[in-house]
Short mmCIF file of C-alpha atoms in Angstrom, two decimals:
data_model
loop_
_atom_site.label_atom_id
_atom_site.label_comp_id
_atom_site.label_asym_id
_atom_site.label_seq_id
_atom_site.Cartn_x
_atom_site.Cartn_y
_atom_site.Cartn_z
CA UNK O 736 -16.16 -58.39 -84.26
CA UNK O 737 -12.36 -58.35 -83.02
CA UNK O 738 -9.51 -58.99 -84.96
CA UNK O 739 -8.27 -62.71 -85.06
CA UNK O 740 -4.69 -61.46 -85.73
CA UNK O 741 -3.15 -58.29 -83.78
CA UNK O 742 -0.32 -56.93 -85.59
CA UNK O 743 2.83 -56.44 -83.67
CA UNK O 744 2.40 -52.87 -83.18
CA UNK O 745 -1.05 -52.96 -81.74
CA UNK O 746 0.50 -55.92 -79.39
CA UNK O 747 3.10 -53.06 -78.99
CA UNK O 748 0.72 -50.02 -78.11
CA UNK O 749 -1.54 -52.66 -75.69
CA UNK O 750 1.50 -53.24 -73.55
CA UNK O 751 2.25 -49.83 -73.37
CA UNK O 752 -0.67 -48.88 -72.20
CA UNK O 753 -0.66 -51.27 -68.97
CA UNK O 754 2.81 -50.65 -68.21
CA UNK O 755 1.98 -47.21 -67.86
CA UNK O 756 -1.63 -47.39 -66.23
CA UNK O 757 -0.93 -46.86 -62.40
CA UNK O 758 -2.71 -49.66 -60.41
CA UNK O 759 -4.03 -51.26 -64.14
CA UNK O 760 -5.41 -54.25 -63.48
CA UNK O 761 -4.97 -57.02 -66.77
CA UNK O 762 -8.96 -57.50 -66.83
CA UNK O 763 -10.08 -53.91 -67.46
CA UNK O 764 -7.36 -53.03 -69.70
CA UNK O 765 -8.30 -56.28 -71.54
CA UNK O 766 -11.72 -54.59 -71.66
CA UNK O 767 -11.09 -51.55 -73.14
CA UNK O 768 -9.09 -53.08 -75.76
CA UNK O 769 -11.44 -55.31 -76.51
CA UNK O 770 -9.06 -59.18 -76.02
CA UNK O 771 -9.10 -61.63 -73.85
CA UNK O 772 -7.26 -60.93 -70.06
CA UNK O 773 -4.97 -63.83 -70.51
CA UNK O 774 -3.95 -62.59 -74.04
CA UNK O 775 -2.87 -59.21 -72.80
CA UNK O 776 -1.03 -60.97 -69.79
CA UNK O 777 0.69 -62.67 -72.51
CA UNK O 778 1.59 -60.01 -74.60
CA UNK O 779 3.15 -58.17 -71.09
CA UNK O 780 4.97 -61.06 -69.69
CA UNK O 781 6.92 -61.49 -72.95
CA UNK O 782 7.63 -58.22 -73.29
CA UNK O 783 9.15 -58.29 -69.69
CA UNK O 784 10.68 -61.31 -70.69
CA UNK O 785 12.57 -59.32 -73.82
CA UNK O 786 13.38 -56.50 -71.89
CA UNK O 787 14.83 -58.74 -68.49
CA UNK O 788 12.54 -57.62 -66.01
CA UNK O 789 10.66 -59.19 -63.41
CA UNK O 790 7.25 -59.83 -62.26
CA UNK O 791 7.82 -58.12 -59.07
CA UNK O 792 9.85 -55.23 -60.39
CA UNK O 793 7.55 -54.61 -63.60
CA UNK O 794 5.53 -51.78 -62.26
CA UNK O 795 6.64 -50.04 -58.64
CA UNK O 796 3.95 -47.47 -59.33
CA UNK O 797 1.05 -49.93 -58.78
CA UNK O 798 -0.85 -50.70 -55.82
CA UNK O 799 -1.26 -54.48 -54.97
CA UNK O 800 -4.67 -55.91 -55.33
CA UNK O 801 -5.35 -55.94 -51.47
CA UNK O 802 -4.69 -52.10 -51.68
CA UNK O 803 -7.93 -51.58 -54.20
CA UNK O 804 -11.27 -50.08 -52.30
CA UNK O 805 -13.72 -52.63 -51.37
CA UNK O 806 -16.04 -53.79 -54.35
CA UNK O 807 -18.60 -55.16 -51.39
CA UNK O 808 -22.05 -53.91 -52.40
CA UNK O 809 -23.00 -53.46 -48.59
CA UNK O 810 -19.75 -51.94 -47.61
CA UNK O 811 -20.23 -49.36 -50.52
CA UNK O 812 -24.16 -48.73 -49.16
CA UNK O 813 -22.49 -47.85 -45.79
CA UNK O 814 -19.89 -45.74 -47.17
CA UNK O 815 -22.40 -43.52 -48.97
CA UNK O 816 -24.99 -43.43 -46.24
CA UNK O 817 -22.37 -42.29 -43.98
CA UNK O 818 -21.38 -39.64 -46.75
CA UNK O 819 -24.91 -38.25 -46.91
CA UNK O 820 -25.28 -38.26 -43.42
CA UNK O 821 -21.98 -36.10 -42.85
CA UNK O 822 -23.13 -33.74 -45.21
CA UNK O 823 -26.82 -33.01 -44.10
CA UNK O 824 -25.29 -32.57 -40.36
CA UNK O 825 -23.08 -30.13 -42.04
CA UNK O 826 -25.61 -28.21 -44.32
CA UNK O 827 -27.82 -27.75 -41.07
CA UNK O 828 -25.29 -26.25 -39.05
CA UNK O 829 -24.09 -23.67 -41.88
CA UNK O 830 -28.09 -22.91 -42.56
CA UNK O 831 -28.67 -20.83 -39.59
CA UNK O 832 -25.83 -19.07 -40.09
CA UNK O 833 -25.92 -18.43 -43.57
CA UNK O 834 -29.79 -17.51 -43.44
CA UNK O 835 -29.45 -14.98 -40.61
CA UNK O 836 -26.28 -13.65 -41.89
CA UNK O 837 -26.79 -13.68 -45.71
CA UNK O 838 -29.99 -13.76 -46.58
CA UNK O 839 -31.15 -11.18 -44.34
CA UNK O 840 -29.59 -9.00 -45.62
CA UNK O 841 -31.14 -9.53 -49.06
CA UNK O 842 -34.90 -8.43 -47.59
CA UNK O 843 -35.30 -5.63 -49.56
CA UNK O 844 -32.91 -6.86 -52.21
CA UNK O 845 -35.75 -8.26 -54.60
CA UNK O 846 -36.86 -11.60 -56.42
CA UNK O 847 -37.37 -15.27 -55.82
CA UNK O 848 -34.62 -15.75 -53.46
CA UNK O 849 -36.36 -13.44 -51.70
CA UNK O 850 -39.22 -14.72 -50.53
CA UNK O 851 -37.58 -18.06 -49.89
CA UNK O 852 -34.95 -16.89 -47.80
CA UNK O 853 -38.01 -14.56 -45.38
CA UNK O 854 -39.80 -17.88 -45.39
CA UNK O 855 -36.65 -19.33 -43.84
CA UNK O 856 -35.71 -16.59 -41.68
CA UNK O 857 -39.36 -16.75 -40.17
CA UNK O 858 -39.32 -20.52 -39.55
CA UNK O 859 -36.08 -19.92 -37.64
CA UNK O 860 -37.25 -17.46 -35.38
CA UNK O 861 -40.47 -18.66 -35.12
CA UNK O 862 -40.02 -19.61 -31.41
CA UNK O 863 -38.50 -15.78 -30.66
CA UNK O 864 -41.32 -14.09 -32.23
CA UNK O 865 -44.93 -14.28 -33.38
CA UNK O 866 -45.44 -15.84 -37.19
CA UNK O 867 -47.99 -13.41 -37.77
CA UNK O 868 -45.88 -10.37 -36.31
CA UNK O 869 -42.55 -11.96 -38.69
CA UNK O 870 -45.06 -12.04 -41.55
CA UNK O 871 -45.85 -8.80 -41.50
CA UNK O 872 -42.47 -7.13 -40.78
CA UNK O 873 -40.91 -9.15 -43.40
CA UNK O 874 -44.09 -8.55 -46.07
CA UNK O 875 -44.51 -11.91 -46.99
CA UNK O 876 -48.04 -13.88 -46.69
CA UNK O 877 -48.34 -16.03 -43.58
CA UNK O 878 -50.99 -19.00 -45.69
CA UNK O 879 -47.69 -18.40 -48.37
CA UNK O 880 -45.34 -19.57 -45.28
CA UNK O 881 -47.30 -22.25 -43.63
CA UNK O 882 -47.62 -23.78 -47.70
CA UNK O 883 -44.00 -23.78 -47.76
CA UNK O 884 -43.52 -24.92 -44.41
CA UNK O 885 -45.27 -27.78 -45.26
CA UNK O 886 -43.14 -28.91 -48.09
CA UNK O 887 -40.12 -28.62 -46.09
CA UNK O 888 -39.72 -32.28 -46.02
CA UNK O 889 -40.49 -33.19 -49.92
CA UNK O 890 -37.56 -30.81 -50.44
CA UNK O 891 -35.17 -32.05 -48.23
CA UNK O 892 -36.02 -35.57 -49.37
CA UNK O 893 -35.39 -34.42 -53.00
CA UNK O 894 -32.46 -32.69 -51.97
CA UNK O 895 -30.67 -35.76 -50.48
CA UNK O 896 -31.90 -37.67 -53.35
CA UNK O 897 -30.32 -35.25 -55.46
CA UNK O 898 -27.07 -35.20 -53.64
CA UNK O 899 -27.01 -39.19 -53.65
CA UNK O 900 -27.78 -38.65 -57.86
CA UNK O 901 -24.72 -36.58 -57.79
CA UNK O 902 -21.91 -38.97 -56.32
CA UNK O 903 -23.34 -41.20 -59.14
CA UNK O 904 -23.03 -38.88 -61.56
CA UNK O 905 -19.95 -38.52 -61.35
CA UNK O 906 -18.61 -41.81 -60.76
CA UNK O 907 -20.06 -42.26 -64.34
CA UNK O 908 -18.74 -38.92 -65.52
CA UNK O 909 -15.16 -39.84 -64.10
CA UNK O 910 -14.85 -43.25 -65.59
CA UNK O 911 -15.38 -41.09 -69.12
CA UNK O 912 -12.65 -39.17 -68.28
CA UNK O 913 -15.05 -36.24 -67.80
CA UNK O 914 -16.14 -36.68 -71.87
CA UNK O 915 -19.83 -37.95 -71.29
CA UNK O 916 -22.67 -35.31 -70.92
CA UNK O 917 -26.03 -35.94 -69.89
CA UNK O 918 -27.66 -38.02 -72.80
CA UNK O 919 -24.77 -40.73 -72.17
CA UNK O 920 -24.90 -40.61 -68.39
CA UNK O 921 -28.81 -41.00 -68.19
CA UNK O 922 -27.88 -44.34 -70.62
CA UNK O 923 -25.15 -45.52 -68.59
CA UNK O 924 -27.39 -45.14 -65.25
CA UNK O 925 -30.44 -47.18 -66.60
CA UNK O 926 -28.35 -49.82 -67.64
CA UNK O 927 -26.95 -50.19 -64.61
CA UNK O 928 -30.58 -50.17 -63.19
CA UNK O 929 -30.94 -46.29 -62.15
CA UNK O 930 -34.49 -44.75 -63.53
CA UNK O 931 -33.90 -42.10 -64.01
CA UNK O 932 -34.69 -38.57 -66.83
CA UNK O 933 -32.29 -37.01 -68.92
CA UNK O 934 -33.52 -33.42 -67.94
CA UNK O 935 -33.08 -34.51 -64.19
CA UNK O 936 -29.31 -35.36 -64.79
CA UNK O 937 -28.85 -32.35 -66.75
CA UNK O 938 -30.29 -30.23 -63.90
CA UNK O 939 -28.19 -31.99 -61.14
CA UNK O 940 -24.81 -31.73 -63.46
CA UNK O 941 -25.45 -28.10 -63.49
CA UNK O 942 -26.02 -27.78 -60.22
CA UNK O 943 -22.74 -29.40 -59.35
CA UNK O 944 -21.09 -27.77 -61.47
CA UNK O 945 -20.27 -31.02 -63.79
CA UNK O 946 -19.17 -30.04 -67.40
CA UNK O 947 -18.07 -31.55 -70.24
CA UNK O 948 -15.27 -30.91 -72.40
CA UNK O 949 -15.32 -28.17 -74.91
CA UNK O 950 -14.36 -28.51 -78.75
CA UNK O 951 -10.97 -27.10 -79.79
CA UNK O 952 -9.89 -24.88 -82.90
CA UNK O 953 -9.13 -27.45 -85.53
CA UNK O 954 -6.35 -27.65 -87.87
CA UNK O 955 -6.68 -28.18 -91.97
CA UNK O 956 -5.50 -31.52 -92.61
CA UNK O 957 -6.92 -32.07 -95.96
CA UNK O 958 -4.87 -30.85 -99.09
CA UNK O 959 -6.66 -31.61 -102.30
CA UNK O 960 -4.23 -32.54 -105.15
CA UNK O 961 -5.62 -30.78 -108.05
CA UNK O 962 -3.90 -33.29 -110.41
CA UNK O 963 -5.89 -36.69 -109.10
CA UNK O 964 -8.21 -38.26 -110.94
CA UNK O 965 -12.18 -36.84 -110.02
CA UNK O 966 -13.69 -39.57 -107.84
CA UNK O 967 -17.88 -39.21 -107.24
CA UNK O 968 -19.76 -38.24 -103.84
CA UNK O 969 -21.95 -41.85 -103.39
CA UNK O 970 -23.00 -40.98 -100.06
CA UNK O 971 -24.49 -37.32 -100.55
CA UNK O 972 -23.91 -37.01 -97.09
CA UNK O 973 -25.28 -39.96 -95.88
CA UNK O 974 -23.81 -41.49 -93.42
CA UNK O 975 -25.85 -44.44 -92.62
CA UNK O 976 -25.47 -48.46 -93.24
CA UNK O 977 -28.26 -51.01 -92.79
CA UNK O 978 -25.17 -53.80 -92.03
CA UNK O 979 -21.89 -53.53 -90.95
CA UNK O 980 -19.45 -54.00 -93.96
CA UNK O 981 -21.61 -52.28 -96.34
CA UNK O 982 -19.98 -48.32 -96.23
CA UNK O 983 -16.90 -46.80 -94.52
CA UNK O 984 -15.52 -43.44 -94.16
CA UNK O 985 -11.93 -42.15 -93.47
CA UNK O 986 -10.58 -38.70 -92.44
CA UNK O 987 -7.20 -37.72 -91.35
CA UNK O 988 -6.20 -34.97 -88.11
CA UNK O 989 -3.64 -33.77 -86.62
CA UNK O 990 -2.48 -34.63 -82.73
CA UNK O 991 -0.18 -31.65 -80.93
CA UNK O 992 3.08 -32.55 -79.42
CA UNK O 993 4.57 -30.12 -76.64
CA UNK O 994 7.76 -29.05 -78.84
CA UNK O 995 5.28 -27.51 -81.14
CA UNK O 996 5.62 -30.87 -84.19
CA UNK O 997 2.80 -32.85 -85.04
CA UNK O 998 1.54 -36.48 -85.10
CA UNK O 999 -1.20 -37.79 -88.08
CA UNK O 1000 -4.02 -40.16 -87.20
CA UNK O 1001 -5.72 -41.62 -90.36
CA UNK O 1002 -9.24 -43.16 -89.74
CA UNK O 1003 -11.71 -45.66 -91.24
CA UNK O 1004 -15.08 -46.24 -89.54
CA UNK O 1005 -17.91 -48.21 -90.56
CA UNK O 1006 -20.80 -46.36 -90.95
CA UNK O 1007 -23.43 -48.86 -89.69
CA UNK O 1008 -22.01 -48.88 -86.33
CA UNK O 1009 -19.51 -46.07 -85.97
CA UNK O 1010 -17.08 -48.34 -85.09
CA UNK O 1011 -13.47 -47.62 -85.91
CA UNK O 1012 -12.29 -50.64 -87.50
CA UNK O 1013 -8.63 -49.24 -88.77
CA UNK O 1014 -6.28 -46.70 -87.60
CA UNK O 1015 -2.99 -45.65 -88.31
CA UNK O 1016 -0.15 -42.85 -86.50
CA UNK O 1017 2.48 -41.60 -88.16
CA UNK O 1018 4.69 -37.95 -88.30
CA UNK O 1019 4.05 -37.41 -92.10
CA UNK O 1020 1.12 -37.36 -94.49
CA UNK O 1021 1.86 -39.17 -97.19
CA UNK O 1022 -0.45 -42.28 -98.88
CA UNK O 1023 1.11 -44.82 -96.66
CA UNK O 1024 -0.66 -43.26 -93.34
CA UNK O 1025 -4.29 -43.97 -94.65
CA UNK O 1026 -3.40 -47.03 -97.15
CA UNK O 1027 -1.98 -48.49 -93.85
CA UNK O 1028 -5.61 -47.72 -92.03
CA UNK O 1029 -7.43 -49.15 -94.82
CA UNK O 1030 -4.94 -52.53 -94.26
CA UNK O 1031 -5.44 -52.64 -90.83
CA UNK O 1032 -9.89 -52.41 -91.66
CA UNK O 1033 -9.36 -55.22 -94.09
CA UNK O 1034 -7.67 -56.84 -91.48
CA UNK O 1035 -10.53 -56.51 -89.01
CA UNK O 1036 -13.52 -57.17 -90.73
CA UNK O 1037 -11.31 -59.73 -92.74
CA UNK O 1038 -12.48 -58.64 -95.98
CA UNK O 1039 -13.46 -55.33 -97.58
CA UNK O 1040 -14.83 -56.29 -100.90
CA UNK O 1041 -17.91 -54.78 -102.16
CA UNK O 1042 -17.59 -52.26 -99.53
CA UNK O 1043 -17.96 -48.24 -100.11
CA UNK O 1044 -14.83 -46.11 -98.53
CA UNK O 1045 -15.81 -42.37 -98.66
CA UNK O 1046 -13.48 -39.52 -98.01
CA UNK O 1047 -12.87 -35.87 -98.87
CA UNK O 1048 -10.44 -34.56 -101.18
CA UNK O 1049 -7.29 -34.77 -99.86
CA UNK O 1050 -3.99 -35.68 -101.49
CA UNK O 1051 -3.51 -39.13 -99.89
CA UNK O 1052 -6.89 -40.63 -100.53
CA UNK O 1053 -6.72 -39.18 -104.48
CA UNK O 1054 -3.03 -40.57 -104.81
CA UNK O 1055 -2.80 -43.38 -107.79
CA UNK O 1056 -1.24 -45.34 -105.02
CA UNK O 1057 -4.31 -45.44 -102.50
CA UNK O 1058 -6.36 -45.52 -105.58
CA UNK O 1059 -4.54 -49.34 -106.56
CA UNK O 1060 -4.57 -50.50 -102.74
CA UNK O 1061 -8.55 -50.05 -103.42
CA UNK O 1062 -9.11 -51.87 -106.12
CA UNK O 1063 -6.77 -54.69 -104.86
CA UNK O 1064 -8.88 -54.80 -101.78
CA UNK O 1065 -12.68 -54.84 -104.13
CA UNK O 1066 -13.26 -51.39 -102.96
CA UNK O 1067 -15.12 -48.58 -104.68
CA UNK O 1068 -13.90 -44.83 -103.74
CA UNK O 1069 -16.39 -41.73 -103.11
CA UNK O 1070 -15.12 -38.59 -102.18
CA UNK O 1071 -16.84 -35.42 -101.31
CA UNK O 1072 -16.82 -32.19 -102.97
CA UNK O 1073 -13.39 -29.97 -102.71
CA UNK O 1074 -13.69 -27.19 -99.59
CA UNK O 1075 -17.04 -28.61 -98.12
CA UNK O 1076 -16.39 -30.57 -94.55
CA UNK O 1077 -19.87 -30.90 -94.58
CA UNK O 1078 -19.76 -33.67 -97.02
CA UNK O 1079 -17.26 -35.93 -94.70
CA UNK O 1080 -19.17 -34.30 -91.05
CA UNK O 1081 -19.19 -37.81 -89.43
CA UNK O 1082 -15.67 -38.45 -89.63
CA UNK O 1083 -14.83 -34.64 -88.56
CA UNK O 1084 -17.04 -35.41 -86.01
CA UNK O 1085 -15.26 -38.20 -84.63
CA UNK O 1086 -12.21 -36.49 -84.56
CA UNK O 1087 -13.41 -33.55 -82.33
CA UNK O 1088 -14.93 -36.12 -80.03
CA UNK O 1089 -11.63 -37.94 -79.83
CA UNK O 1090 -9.50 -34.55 -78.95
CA UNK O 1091 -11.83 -32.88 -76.97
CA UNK O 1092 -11.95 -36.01 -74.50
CA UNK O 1093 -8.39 -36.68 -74.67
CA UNK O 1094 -6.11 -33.16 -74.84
CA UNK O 1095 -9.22 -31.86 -72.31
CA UNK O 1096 -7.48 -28.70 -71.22
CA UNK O 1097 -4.25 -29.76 -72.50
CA UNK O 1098 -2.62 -28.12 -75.15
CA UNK O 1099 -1.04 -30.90 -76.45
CA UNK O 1100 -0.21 -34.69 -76.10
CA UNK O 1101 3.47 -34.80 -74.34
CA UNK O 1102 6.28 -36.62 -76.64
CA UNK O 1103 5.41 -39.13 -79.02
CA UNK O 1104 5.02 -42.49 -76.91
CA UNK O 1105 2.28 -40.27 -74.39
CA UNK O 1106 0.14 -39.32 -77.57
CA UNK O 1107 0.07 -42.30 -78.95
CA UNK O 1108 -0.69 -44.54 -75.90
CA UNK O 1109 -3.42 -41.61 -74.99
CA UNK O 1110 -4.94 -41.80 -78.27
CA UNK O 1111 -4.64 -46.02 -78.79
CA UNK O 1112 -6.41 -46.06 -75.11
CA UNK O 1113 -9.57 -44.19 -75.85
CA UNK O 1114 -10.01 -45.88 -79.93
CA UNK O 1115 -10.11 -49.00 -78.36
CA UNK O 1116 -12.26 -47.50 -75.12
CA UNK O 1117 -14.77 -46.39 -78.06
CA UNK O 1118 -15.22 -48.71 -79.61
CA UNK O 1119 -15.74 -51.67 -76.66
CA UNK O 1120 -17.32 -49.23 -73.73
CA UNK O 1121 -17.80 -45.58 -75.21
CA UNK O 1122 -21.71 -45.00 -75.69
CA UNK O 1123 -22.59 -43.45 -78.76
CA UNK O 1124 -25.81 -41.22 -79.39
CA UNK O 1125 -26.12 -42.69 -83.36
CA UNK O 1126 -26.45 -46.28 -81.58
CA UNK O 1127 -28.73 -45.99 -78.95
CA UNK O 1128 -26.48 -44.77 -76.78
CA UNK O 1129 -24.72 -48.38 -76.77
CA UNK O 1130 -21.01 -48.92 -77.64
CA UNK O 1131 -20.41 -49.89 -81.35
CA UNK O 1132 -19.30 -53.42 -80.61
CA UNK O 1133 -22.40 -53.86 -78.45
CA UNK O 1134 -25.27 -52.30 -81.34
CA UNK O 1135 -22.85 -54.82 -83.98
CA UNK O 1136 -23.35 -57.60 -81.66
CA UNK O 1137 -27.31 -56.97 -81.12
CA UNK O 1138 -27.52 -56.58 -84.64
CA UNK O 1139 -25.85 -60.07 -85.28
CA UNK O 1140 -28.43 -61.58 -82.44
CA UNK O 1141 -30.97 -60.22 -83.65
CA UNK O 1142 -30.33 -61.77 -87.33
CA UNK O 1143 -29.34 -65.04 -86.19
CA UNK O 1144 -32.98 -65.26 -84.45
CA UNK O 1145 -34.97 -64.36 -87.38
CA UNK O 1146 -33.14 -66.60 -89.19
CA UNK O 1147 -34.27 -69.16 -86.84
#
């Protein structure tokens, strides 16, 4: 469920993040963020208004809508077969050369590729020399060849099939930002109507050399204060809900600037749903960076009463201060035990997700405004479009609002 009321910063951080989209077009950024289009086109054209620009002059950078590839179905059809087609005329005139060239010189060289590449060098040559004579110069058996001969065309079908899988691959795999392996892929190509297996994908991706993003060294963010009062574990590292509402959990990291200072990102998610329903950025540490995450979950889910907020150990969630914004808010605290991350995974989870698909090979975030645009983009990208594995491989809004269906029609 959205927010009724955006607070002026996340008004703030949503016009940010058009202005400086190339080519962004109101409706998708609208998407990821989870509002309505004419909302955000709201929120710019007032903010151009403040700041005295124009319509026209607001973003140079972006192409005009006429400029945007074709979205015709047809025209897209063509386009590929045409692709295909340029690329089979080129793979069969590099074959002959890179048969005769290459693999003959790997005839005594030893294993699989072997034997393939004499069964290949005999078909092309077959109208030089005898099959039977090629057979036995080359050692390989002639029933052997004539079996793969006659597979020739299964394999070339699955081969353009394969090379057609790609290009959709990653189309998919771009739109992630190149943070989606194969278990979210294969989901994101059956919804759109692609049957297709898992293991296929994963074969294809590593074929074509399609990776994900790998995990970076983390940083210790969480300083317990030995001085706060002890709070229990009530999750005992469970970190499931049967309804949204029911149990959060909140973590704090750290985000990398280029002149070697940090930004803090404090967390809450719900643990039905994974969704992350509050979120706060600051440059310090201090109680005020998760209190104003909690604020900004009560805010979303427009009450928090009743609800569970687990953490670990660290200074700000033990603080008397966080400790009175919980009870004013109906909340009951659990906290993990001191030096264990296993006991808050799911949220140290999340946080590895979030930098390994944002910093990618980065280093760090830029300046200030770059991380926190970069990092306000993809929370609100997760939680409207971002597949997760613990839902079904739907986005956490989506497996919220299927749970809500799916209530409302038992309960009629």
């Amino acid at each position: 469920m959205a927010m009724k009321d955006y607070s002026d910063e996340f008004k703030a951080d949503a016009v940010a993040l058009y202005e400086s989209t190339p080519g962004a077009i109101y409706k998708w950024i609208a998407a990821d963020l989870g509002v309505n289009r004419a909302t955000l086109r709201e929120w710019v054209l007032r903010d151009r208004e403040r700041r005295g620009i124009t319509t026209a002059a607001a973003k140079p950078g972006a192409q005009p809508r006429e400029a945007m590839p074709s979205a015709d179905p047809d025209e897209r059809v063509r386009q590929l077969e045409a692709r295909v087609a340029e690329l089979e005329a080129s793979e069969r005139k590099l074959a002959t050369e890179r048969d005769i060239l290459r693999k003959a010189a790997k005839y005594f060289a030893g294993g699989d590729e072997l034997v393939r590449s004499r069964f290949q060098f005999v078909d092309d040559h077959r109208n030089t020399y005898e099959v039977k004579r090629l057979c036995q110069v080359l050692d390989v058996n002639r029933s052997s060849y004539y079996k793969w001969l006659a597979g020739a065309q299964a394999r070339a079908t699955r081969q353009r099939e394969d090379r057609i899988l790609a290009e959709e691959i990653r189309e998919v795999h771009g739109e992630s930002g190149g943070a989606y392996g194969s278990p979210r892929i294969t989901a994101e190509l059956r919804e759109k109507g692609r049957r297709v297996n898992e293991k296929r994908v994963a074969r294809i991706m590593r074929t074509f050399s399609i990776t994900g993003i790998r995990l970076r060294r983390r940083v210790r963010t969480t300083v317990p204060d030995p001085a706060a009062s002890p709070v229990p574990d009530l999750f005992q590292r469970d970190f499931t809900a049967t309804e949204p509402g029911r149990k959060y959990m909140g973590d704090i990291t750290y985000l990398p600037l280029t002149n070697g200072e940090f930004l803090y990102l404090a967390t809450v998610l719900d643990c039905f749903s994974r969704k992350v329903v509050g979120w706060s950025i600051a440059n310090h540490m201090r109680t005020s960076l998760v209190a104003d995450a909690l604020q900004m979950a009560a805010a979303t889910r427009g009450r928090l009463d009743g609800a569970v907020f687990h953490s670990d150990h660290g200074a700000q969630d033990g603080s008397r201060g966080f400790a009175g914004l919980c009870d004013q808010l109906g909340v009951t605290r659990s906290m993990g035990a001191v030096g264990t991350s296993a006991d808050n995974a799911a949220c140290e989870s999340f946080h590895a997700s979030l930098k390994r698909e944002t910093l990618q090979s980065t280093h760090d975030y830029g300046d200030t405004d770059t991380c926190r645009r970069t990092v306000f983009a993809w929370l609100t990208r997760y939680n409207t479009r971002r597949r997760h594995s613990a839902n079904g491989h739907l986005s956490p809004n989506e497996y919220e609002h299927r749970h809500h269906t799916a209530k409302l029609t038992l309960a009629a």
